mmCIF file of C-alpha atoms in Angstrom:
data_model
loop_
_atom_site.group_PDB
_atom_site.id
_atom_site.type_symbol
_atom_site.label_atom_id
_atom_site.label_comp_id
_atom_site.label_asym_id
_atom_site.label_seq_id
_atom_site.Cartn_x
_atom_site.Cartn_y
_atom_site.Cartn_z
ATOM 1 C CA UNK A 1004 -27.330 8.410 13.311
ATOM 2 C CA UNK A 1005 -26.193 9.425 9.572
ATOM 3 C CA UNK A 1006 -24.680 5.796 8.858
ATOM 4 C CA UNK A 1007 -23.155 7.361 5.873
ATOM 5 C CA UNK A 1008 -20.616 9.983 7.929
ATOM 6 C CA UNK A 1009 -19.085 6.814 9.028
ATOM 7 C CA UNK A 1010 -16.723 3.998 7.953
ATOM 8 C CA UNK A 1011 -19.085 1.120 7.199
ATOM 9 C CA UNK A 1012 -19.349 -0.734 4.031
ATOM 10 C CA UNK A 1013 -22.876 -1.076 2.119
ATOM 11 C CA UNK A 1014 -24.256 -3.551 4.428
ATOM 12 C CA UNK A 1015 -23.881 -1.492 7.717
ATOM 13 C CA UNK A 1016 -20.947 -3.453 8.481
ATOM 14 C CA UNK A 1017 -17.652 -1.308 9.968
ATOM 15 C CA UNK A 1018 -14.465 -1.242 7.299
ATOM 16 C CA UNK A 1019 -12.636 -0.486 10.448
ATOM 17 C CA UNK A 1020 -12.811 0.803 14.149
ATOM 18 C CA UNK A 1021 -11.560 2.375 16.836
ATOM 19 C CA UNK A 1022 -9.033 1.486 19.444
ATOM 20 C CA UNK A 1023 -5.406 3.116 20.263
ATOM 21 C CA UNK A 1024 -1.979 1.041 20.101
ATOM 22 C CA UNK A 1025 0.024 -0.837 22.785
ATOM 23 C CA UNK A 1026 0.815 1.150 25.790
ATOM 24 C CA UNK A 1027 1.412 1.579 29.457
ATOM 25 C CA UNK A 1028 -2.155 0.476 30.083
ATOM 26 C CA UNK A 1029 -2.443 -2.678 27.902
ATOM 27 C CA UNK A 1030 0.572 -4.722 25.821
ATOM 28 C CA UNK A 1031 -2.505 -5.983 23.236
ATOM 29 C CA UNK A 1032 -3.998 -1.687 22.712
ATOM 30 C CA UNK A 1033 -7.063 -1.225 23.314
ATOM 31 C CA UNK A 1034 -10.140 -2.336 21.353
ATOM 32 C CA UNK A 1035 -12.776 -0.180 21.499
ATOM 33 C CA UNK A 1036 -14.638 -1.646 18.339
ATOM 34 C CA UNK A 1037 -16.748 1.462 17.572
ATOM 35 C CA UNK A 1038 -16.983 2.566 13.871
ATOM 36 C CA UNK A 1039 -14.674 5.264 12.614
ATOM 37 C CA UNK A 1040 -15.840 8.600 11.476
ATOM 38 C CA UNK A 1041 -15.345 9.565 7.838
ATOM 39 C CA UNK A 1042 -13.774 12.682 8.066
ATOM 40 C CA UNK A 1043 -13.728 13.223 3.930
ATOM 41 C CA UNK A 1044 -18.226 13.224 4.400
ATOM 42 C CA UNK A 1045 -17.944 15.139 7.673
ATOM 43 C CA UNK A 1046 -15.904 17.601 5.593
ATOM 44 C CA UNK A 1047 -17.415 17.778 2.821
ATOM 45 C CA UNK A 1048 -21.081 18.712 4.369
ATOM 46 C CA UNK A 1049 -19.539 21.346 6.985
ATOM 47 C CA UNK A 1050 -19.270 19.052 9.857
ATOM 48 C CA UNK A 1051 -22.962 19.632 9.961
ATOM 49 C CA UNK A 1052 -22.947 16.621 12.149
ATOM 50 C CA UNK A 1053 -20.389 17.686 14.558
ATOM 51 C CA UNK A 1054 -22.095 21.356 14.780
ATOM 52 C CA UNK A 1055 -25.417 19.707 15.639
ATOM 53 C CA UNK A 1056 -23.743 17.490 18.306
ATOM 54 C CA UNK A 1057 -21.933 19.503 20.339
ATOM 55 C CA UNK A 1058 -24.535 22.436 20.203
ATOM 56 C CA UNK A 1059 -26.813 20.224 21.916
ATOM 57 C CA UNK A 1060 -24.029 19.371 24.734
ATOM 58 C CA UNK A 1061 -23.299 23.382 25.081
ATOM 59 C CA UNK A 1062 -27.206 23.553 25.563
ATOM 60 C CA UNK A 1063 -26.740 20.866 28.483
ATOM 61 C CA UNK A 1064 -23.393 21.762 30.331
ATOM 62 C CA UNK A 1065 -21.080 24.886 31.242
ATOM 63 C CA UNK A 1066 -18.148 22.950 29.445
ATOM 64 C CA UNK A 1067 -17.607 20.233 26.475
ATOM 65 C CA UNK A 1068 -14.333 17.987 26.554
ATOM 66 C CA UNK A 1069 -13.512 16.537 23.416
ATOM 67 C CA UNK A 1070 -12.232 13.141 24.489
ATOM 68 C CA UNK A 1071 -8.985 11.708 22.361
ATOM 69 C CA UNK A 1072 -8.192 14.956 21.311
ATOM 70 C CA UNK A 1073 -4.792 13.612 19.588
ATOM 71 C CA UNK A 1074 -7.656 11.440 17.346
ATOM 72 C CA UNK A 1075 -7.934 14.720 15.465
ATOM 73 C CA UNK A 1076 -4.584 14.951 14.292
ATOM 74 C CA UNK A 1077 -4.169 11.161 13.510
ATOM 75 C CA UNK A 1078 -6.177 8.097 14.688
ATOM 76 C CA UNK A 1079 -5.971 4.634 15.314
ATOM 77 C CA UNK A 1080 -7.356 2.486 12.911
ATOM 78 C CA UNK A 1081 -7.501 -1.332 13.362
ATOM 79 C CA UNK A 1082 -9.208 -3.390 10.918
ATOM 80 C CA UNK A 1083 -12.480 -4.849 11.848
ATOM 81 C CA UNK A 1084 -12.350 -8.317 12.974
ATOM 82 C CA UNK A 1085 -9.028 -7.951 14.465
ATOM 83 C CA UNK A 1086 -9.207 -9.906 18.096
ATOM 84 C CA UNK A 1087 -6.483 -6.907 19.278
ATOM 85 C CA UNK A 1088 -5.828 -3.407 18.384
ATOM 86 C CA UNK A 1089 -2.219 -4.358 17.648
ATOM 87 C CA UNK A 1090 -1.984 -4.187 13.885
ATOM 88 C CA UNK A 1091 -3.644 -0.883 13.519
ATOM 89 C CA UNK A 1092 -2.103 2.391 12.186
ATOM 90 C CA UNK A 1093 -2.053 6.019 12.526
ATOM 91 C CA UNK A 1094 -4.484 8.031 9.705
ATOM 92 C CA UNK A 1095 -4.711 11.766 9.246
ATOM 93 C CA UNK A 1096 -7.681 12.958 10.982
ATOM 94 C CA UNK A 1097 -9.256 16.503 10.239
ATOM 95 C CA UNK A 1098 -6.697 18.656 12.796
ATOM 96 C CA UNK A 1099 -6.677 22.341 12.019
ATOM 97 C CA UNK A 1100 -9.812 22.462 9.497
ATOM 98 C CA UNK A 1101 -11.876 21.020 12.287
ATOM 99 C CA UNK A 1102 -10.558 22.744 15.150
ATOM 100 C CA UNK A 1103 -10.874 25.797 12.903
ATOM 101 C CA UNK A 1104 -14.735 25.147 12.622
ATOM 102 C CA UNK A 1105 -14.915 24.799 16.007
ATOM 103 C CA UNK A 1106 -13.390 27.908 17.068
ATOM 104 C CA UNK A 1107 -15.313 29.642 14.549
ATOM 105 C CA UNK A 1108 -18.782 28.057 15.759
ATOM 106 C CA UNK A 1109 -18.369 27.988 19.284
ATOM 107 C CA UNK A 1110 -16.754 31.177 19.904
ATOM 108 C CA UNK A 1111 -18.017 31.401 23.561
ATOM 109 C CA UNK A 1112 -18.062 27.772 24.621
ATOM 110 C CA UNK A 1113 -15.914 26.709 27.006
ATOM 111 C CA UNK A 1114 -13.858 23.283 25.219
ATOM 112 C CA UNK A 1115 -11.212 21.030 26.967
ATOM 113 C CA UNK A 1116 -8.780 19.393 24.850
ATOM 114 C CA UNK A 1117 -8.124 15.477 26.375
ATOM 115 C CA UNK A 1118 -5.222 15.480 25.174
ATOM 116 C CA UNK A 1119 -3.769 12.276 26.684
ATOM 117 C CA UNK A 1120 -2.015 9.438 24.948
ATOM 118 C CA UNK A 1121 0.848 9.626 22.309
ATOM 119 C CA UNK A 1122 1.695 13.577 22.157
ATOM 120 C CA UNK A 1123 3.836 13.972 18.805
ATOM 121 C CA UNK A 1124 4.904 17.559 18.153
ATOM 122 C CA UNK A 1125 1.781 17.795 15.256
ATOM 123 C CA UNK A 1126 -0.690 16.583 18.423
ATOM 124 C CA UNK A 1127 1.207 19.566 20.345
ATOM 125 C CA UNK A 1128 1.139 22.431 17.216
ATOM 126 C CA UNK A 1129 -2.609 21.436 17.338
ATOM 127 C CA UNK A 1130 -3.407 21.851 20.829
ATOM 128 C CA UNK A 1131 -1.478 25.307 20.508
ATOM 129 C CA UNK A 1132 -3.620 26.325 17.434
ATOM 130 C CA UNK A 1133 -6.604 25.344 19.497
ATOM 131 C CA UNK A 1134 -5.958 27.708 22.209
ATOM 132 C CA UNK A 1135 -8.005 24.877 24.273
ATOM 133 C CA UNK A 1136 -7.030 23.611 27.704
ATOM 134 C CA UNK A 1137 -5.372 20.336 27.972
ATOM 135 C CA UNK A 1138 -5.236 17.851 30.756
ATOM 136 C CA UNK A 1139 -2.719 17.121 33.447
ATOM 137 C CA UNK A 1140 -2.314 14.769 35.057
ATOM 138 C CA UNK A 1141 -0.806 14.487 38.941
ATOM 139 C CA UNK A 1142 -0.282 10.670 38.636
ATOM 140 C CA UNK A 1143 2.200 10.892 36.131
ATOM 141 C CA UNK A 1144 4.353 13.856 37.826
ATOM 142 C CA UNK A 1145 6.077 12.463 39.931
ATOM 143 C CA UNK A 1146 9.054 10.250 37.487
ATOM 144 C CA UNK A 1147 12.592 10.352 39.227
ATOM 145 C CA UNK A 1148 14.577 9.218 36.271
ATOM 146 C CA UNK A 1149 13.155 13.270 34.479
ATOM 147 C CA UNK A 1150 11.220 16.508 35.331
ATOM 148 C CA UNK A 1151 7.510 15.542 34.382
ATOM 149 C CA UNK A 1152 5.383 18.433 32.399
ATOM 150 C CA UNK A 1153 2.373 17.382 34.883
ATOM 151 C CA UNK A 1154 4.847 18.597 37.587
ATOM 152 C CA UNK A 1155 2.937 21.761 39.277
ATOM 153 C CA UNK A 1156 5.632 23.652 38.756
ATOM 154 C CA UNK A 1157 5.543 23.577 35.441
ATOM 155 C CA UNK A 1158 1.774 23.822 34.412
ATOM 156 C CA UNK A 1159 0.130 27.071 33.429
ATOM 157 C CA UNK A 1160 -2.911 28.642 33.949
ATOM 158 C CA UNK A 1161 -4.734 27.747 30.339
ATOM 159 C CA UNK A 1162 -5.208 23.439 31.533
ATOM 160 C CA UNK A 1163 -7.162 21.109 34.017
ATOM 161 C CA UNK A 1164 -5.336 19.413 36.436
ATOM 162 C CA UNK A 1165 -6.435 16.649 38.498
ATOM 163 C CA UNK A 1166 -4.990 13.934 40.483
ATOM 164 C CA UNK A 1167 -5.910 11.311 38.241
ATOM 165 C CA UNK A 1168 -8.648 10.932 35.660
ATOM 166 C CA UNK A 1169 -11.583 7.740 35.621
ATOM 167 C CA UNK A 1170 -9.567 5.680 33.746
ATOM 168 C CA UNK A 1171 -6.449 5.672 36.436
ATOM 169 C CA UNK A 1172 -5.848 4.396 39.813
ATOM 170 C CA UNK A 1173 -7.514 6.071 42.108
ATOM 171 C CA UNK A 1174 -4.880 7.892 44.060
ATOM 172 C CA UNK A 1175 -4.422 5.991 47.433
ATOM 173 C CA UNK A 1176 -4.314 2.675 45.121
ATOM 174 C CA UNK A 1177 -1.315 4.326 42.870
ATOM 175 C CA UNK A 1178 0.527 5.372 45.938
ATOM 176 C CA UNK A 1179 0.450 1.894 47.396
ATOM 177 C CA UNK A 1180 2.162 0.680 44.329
ATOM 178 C CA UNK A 1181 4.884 3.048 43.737
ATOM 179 C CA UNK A 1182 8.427 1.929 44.759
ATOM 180 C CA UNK A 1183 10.408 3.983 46.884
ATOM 181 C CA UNK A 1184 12.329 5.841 44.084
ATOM 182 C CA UNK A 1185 8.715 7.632 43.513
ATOM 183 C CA UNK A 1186 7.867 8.326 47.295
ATOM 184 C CA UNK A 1187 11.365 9.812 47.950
ATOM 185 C CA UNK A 1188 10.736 11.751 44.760
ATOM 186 C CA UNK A 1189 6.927 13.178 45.272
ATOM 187 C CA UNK A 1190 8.120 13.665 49.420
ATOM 188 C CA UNK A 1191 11.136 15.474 48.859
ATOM 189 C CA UNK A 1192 9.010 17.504 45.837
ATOM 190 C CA UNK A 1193 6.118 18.232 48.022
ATOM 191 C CA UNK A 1194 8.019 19.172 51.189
ATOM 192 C CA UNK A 1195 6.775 16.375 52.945
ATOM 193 C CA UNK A 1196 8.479 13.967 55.338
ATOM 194 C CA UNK A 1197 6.415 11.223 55.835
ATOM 195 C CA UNK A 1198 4.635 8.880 53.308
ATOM 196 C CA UNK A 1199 1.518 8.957 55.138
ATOM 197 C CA UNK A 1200 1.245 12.973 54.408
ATOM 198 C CA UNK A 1201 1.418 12.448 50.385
ATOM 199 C CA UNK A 1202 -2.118 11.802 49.749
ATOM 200 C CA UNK A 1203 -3.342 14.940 50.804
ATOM 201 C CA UNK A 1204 -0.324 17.180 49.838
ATOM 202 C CA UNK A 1205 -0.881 15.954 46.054
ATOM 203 C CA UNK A 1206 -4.214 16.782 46.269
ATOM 204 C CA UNK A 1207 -3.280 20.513 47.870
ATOM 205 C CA UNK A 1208 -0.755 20.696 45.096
ATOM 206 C CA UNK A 1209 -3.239 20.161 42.748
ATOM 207 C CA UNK A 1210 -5.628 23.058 44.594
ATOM 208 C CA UNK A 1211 -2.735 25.499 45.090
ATOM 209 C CA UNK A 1212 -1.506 25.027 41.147
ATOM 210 C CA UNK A 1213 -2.309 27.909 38.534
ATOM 211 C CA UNK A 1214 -4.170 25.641 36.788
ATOM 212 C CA UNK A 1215 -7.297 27.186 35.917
ATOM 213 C CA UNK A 1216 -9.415 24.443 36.967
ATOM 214 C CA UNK A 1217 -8.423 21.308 39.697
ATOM 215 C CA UNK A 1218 -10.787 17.834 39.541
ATOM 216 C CA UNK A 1219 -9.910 14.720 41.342
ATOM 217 C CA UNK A 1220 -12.737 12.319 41.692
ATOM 218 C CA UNK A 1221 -14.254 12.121 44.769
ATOM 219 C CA UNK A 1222 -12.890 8.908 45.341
ATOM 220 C CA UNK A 1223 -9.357 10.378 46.135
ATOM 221 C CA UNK A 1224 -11.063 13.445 48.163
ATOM 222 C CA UNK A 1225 -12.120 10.147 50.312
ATOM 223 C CA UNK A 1226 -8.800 8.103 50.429
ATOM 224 C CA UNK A 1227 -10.159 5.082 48.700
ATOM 225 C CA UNK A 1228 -7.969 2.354 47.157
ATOM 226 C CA UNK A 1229 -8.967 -0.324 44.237
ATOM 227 C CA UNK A 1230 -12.163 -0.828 46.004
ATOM 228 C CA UNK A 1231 -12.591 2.909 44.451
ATOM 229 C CA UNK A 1232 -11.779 2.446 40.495
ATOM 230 C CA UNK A 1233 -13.666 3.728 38.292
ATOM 231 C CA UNK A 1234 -12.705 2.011 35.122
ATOM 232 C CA UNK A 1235 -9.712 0.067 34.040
ATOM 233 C CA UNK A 1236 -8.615 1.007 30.206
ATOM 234 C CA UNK A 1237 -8.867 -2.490 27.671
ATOM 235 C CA UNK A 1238 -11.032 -4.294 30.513
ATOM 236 C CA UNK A 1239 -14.622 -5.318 30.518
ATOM 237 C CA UNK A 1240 -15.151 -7.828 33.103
ATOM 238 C CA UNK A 1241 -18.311 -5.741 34.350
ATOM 239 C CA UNK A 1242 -17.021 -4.403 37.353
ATOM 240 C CA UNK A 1243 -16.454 -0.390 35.411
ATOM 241 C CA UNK A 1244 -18.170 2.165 36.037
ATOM 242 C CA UNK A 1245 -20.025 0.542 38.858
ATOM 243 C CA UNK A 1246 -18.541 2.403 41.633
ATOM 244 C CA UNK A 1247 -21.269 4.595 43.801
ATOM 245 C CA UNK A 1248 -20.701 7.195 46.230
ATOM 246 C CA UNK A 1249 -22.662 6.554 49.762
ATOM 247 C CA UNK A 1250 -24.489 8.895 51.833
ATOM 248 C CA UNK A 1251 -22.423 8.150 55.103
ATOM 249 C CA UNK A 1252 -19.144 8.926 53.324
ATOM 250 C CA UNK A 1253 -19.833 12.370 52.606
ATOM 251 C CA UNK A 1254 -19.447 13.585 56.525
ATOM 252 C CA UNK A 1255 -18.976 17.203 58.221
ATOM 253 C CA UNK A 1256 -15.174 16.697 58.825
ATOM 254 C CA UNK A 1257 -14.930 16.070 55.166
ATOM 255 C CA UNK A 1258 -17.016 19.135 53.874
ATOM 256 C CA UNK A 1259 -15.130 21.426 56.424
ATOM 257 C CA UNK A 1260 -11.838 20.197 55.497
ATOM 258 C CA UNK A 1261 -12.806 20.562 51.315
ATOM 259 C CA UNK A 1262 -14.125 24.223 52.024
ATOM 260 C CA UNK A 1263 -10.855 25.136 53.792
ATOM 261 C CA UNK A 1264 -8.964 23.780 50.928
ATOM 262 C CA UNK A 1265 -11.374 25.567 48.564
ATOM 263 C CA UNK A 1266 -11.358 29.109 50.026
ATOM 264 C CA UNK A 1267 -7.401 28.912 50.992
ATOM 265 C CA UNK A 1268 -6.316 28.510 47.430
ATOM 266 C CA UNK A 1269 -9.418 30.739 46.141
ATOM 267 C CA UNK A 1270 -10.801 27.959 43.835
#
C-alpha cells in the first residue's frame, strides 16, 4: 500500500482525511474518513505510485475516470477525529504537474475528468489544460431562476452526459420531487406538453446531445423511483449500493425501444 505516500503519522494513524464541505447533498459535508495522499512524496518519487495504479486499470478497461477531479487542484482536508467534515479546509493539491504526468504517460488512454462539486475558475483552467472530458449532468439542467451549463444546448462534444450519476436520484424519483417551476421549465425546454412525457424526452435529450458519450443507469432506462437508488452521498445506513437489476426487467419492448433510440441518434 506504500503507507508512507500518505498522510499518517508514525504509528499508522491518519493526520487527516478525506471528505468535501457542506453542500446541497448534506448541511454536516461529507465524511469519507479515508487517509489523504501526500502529494509532496508522490511528487517527489514521479508519482511512481499513481503510474503503477492507473496502468493496471488501462490494462482492465477501455476508459479510467478520475473521481473528484477538482481534489487535484485543492482538497478537502478535515482533521482526523472530527465527528463532521465541517471544519475542514481547502489545500493545494498537485493540479497541472500531475495532470501533466498524466498526459505525458498515458498518451492514448482514454481519461474522464469527474469534475463535479465546487468548480472555481482554477478547477475550470485545469480541466481546460487537461483536455479531459468532464461530466454533465441532466439533473441539474433544468434551474428556472438561470440557463444551466448541463443544459443540452450548451454542452459540447469533448464531455459525458448522463441523466444522473450513482450518487443522485434516480430520475423518475427527482422528477416526482420537483415543483412546478422545474416541470414548466424542462416541458416547455424539451417541447413537451405533458409531465408524463419528461422522463423519456430527458433521456432522448441526453441521446440526441453532441456529447461524445450518453450514460444513465439502467435504473432510469427502466422508470424506477427511490426503490432504484443507488447510493445516497454522507449516508451509510446499509441500504447503498445494494440495488440489483432482475432478469424479468430487462424485456423485448425495452431492448427494441433502447436500439431505436441507439441507432436514431447514431450512438
Amino acid at each position: 500500500m506504500d503507507p508512507d505516500l500518505f498522510q499518517l503519522d508514525v504509528d499508522g494513524t491518519p493526520t487527516a482525511v478525506a471528505g468535501c464541505p457542506p453542500d446541497c447533498f448534506s448541511e454536516d459535508g461529507q465524511l469519507w474518513g479515508n487517509p489523504l495522499y501526500d502529494w509532496e512524496k508522490m511528487r517527489a518519487d514521479g508519482y511512481r505510485w499513481w503510474k503503477a495504479r492507473i496502468r493496471t486499470a488501462a490494462g482492465l478497461f477501455d476508459a479510467v475516470r478520475i473521481d473528484h477531479f477538482r481534489g487535484l487542484e485543492s482538497y478537502w482536508s478535515v482533521p482526523y477525529g472530527d465527528e463532521t467534515a465541517r471544519n475542514g479546509k481547502w489545500i493545494k493539491g498537485p493540479a497541472e504537474d500531475f495532470v501533466g504526468m498524466l498526459r505525458r504517460e498515458f498518451p492514448g488512454l482514454k481519461l474522464i475528468a469527474e469534475d463535479l462539486g465546487f468548480l472555481t475558475p482554477e478547477v475550470i483552467a485545469l480541466l481546460e489544460f487537461s483536455g479531459y472530458p468532464g461530466m454533465k449532468i441532466l439533473e441539474f439542467a433544468f434551474d428556472p431562476r438561470e440557463p444551466s451549463n448541463y443544459l443540452p444546448h450548451r454542452l459540447e462534444r469533448n464531455c459525458i452526459c448522463y441523466s444522473g450519476t450513482h450518487d443522485n436520484e434516480t430520475l423518475a424519483q427527482w422528477l416526482a420531487g420537483q415543483g412546478e417551476d422545474v416541470i414548466e421549465y424542462a416541458c416547455e425546454y424539451l417541447g413537451v406538453s405533458d409531465r408524463k412525457e419528461l422522463h423519456w424526452a430527458i433521456l432522448r435529450a441526453g441521446m440526441r446531445s453532441v456529447a461524445d458519450t450518453f450514460i444513465a443507469q439502467m435504473q432510469d432506462y427502466l422508470e424506477l423511483g427511490a426503490e432504484g437508488r443507488m447510493n445516497e452521498p454522507g449516508t451509510c445506513d446499509g441500504s447503498n449500493w445494494t440495488w440489483r437489476v432482475e432478469e424479468s426487467m430487462l424485456t423485448p419492448a425495452l431492448a427494441k425501444k433502447l436500439a431505436r433510440m441507439t441507432k436514431l441518434y447514431e450512438r
